[in-house]
C-alpha atoms as a printed R data frame, in Angstrom:
    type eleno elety resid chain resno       x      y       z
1   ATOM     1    CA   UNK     A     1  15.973 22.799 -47.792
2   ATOM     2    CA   UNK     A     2  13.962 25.485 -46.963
3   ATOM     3    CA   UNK     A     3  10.023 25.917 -47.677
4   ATOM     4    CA   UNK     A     4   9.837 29.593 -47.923
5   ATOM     5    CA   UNK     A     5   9.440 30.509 -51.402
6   ATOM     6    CA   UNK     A     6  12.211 31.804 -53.297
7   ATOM     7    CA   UNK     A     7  10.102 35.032 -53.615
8   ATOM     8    CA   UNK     A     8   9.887 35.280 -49.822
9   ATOM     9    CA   UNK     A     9  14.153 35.010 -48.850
10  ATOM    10    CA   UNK     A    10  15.875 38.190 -48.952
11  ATOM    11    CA   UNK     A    11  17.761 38.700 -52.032
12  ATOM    12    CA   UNK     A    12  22.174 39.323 -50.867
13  ATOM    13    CA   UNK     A    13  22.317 41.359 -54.230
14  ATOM    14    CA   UNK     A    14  24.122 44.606 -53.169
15  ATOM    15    CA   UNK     A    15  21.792 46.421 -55.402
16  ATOM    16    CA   UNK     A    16  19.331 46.171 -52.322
17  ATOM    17    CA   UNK     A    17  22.115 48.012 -50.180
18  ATOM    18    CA   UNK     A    18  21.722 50.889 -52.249
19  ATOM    19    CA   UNK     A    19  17.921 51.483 -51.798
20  ATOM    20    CA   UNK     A    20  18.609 53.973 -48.857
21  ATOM    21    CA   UNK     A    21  21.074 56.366 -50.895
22  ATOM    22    CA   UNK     A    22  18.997 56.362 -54.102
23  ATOM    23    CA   UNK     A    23  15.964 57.504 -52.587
24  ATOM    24    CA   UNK     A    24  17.812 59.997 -50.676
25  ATOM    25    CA   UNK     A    25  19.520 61.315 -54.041
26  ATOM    26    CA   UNK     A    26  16.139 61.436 -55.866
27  ATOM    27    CA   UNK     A    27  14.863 63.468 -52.968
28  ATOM    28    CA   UNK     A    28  17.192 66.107 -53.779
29  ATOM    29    CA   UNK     A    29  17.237 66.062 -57.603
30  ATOM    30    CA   UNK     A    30  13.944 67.690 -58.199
31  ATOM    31    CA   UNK     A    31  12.186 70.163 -57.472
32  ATOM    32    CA   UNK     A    32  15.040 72.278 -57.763
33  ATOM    33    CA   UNK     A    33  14.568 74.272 -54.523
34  ATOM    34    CA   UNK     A    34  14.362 73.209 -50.543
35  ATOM    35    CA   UNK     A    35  11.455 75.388 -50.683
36  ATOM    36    CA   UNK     A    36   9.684 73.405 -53.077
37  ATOM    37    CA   UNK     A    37  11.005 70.195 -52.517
38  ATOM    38    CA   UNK     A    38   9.366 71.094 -48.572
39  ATOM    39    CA   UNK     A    39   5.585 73.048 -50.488
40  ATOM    40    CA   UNK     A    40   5.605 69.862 -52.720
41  ATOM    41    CA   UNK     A    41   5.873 67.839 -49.907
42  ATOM    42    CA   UNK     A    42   2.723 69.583 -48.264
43  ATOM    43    CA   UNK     A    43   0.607 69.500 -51.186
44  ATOM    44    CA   UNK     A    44   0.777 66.116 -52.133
45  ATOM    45    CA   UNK     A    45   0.261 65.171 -48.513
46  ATOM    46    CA   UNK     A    46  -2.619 66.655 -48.109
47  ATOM    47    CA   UNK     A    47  -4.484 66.084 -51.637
48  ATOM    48    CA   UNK     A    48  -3.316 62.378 -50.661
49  ATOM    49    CA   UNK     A    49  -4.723 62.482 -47.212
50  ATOM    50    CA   UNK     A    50  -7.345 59.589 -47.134
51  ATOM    51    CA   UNK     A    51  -9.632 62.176 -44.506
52  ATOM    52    CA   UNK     A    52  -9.287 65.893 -43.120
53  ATOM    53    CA   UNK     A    53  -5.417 66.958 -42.266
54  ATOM    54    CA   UNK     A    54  -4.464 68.370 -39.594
55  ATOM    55    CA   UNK     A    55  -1.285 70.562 -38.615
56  ATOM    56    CA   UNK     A    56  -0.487 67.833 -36.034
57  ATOM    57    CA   UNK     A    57  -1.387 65.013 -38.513
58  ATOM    58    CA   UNK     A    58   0.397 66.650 -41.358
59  ATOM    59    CA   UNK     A    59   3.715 66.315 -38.552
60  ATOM    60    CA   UNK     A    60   3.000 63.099 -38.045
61  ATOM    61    CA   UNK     A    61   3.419 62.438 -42.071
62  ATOM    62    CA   UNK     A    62   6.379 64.379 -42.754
63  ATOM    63    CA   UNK     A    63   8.109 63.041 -39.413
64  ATOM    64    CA   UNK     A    64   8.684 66.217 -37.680
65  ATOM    65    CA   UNK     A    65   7.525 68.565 -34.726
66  ATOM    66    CA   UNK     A    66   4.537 69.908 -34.672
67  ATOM    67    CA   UNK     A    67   6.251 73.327 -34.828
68  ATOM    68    CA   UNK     A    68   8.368 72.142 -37.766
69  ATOM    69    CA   UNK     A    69   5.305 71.631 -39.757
70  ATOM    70    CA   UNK     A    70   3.255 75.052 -38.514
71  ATOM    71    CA   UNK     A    71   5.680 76.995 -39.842
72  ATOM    72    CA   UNK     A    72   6.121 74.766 -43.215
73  ATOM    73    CA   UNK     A    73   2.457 75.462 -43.087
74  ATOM    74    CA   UNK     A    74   2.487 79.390 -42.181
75  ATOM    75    CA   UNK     A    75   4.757 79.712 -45.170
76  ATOM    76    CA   UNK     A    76   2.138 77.347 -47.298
77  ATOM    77    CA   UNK     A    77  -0.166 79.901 -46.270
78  ATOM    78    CA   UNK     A    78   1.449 83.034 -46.919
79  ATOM    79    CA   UNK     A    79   1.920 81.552 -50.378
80  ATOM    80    CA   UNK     A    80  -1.671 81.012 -50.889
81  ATOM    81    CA   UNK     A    81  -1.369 77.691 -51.277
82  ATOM    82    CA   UNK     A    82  -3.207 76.595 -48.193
83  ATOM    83    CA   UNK     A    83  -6.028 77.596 -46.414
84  ATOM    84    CA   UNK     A    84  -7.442 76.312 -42.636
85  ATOM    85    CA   UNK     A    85 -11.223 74.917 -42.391
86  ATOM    86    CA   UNK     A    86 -13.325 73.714 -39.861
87  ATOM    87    CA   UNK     A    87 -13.869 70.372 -39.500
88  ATOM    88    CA   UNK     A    88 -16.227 68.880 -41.214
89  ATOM    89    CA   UNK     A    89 -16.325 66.030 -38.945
90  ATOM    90    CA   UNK     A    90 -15.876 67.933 -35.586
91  ATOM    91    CA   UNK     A    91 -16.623 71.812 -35.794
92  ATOM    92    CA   UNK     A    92 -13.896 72.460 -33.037
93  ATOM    93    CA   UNK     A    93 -10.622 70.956 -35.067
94  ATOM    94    CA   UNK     A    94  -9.086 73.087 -37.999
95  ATOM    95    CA   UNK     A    95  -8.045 71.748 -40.925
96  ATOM    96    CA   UNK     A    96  -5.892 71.953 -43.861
97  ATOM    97    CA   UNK     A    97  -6.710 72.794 -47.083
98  ATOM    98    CA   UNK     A    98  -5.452 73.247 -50.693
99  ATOM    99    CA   UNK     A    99  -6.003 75.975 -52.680
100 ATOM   100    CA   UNK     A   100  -6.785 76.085 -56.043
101 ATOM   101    CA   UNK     A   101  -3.507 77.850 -56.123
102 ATOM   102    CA   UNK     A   102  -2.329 75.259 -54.638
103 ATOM   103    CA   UNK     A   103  -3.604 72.417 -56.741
104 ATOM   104    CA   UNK     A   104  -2.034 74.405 -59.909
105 ATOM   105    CA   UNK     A   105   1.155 74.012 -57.657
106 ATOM   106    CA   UNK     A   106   0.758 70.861 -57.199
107 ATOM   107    CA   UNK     A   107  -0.015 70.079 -60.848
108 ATOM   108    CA   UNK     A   108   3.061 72.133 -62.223
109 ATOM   109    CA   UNK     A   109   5.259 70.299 -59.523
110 ATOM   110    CA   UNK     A   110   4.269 66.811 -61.490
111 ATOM   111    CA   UNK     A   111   4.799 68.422 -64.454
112 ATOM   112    CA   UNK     A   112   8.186 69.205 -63.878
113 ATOM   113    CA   UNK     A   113   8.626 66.110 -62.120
114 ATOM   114    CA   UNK     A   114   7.469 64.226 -64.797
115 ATOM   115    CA   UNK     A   115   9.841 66.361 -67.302
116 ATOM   116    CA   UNK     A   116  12.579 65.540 -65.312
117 ATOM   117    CA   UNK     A   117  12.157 61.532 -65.218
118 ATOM   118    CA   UNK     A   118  11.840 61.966 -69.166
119 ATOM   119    CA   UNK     A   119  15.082 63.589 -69.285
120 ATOM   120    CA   UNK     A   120  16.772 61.405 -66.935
121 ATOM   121    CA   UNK     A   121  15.143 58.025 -68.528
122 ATOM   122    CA   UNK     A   122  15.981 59.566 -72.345
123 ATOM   123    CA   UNK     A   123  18.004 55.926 -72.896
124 ATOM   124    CA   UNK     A   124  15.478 53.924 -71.111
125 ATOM   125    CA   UNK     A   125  12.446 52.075 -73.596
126 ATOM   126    CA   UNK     A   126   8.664 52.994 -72.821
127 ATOM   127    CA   UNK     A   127   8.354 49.954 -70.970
128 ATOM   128    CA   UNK     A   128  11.513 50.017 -68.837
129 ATOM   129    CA   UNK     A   129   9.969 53.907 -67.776
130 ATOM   130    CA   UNK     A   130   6.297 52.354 -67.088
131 ATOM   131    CA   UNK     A   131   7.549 49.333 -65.288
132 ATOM   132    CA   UNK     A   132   9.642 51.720 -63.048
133 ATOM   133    CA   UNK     A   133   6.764 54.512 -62.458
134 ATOM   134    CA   UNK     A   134   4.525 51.651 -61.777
135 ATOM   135    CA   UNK     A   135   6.919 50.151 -59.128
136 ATOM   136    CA   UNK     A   136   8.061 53.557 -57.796
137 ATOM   137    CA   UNK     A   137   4.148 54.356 -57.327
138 ATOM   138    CA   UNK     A   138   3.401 50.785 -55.030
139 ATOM   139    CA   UNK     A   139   6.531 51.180 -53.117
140 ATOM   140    CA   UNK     A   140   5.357 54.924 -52.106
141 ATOM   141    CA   UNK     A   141   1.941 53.427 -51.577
142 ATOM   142    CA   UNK     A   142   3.021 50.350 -49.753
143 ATOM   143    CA   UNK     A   143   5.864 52.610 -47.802
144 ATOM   144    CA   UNK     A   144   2.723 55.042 -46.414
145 ATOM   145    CA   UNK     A   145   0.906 51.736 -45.271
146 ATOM   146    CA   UNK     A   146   4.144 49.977 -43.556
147 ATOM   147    CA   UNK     A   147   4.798 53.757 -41.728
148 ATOM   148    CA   UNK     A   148   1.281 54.152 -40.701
149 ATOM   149    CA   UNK     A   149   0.950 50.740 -39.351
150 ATOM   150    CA   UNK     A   150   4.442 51.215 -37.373
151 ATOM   151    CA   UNK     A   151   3.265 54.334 -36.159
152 ATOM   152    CA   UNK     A   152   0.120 53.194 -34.813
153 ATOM   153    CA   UNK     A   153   1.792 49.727 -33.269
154 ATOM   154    CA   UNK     A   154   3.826 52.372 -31.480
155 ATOM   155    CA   UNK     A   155   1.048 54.549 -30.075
C-alpha cells in the first residue's frame, strides 16, 4: 500500500485528459475578435504585473519573440491603450503602461467576459458558478507561478 495520500496520486479520470482542449476552446470563445483576444491579453498582463513591464518581459509572459510582442504593443499603442515610461526603478529602461483608456478596456473586456460565463453557466446554480470562478482564478494564479518558476529554473 502506498503512503502518498489519496489527494497526492494522479487521478486516471479521462476528464483530466481534456484539460488541454478546454482551455484552448475557452481561449477562443471570448472576446470575440483575435484582436482583442491578443489587446486583452496585454492589458491584463500588465495591470497584473507584480513590478514595471517591459516589452521584453511582456514576451517573456505571452511566450513569444520579442518582435511578436513590439508590434502587439505598437498596435496597443496606436490604440491608446498603452503608453511607454521611464523606469521608475532604473531611468535608462522603458516601460509599459496602461492607459486610462486602457483600463476602461480592460474593464469592458471583464464585463463582457463576465456576460459571457453568465450566459454560458445559465443552467449552472450560484454556487456551481462561484466554485468554478474561484477554481478557474487559483489555477491561472498557480499556472503564472509554476511558468515563472520553470522559466527561471531554465535561465
Amino acid at each position: 500500500m502506498s503512503s502518498t495520500p489519496s489527494s497526492d496520486r494522479p487521478s486516471d479520470d479521462p476528464a483530466l485528459d481534456q484539460i488541454g482542449p478546454a482551455l484552448s476552446r475557452l481561449r477562443r470563445r471570448t472576446p470575440a475578435s483575435g484582436k482583442d483576444l491578443s489587446r486583452n491579453l496585454v492589458l491584463n498582463l500588465i495591470a497584473d504585473a507584480p513590478g514595471e513591464t517591459t516589452v521584453g518581459g511582456l514576451a517573456a509572459e505571452m511566450g513569444v519573440t520579442q518582435p511578436v510582442a513590439s508590434r502587439t504593443v505598437a498596435a496597443c499603442m496606436d490604440d491608446g491603450l498603452l503608453r511607454r515610461a521611464a523606469s521608475q526603478s532604473d531611468g535608462r529602461r522603458t516601460v509599459l503602461e496602461l492607459t486610462e483608456h486602457g483600463r476602461a478596456e480592460r474593464d469592458r473586456f471583464a464585463t463582457e467576459q463576465r456576460q459571457a460565463f453568465l450566459e454560458i453557466t445559465a443552467a449552472w446554480s450560484p454556487e456551481e458558478r462561484v466554485q468554478f470562478a474561484r477554481l478557474l482564478v487559483r489555477y491561472g494564479t498557480d499556472a503564472t507561478t509554476w511558468s515563472r518558476n520553470q522559466a527561471a529554473s531554465r535561465g
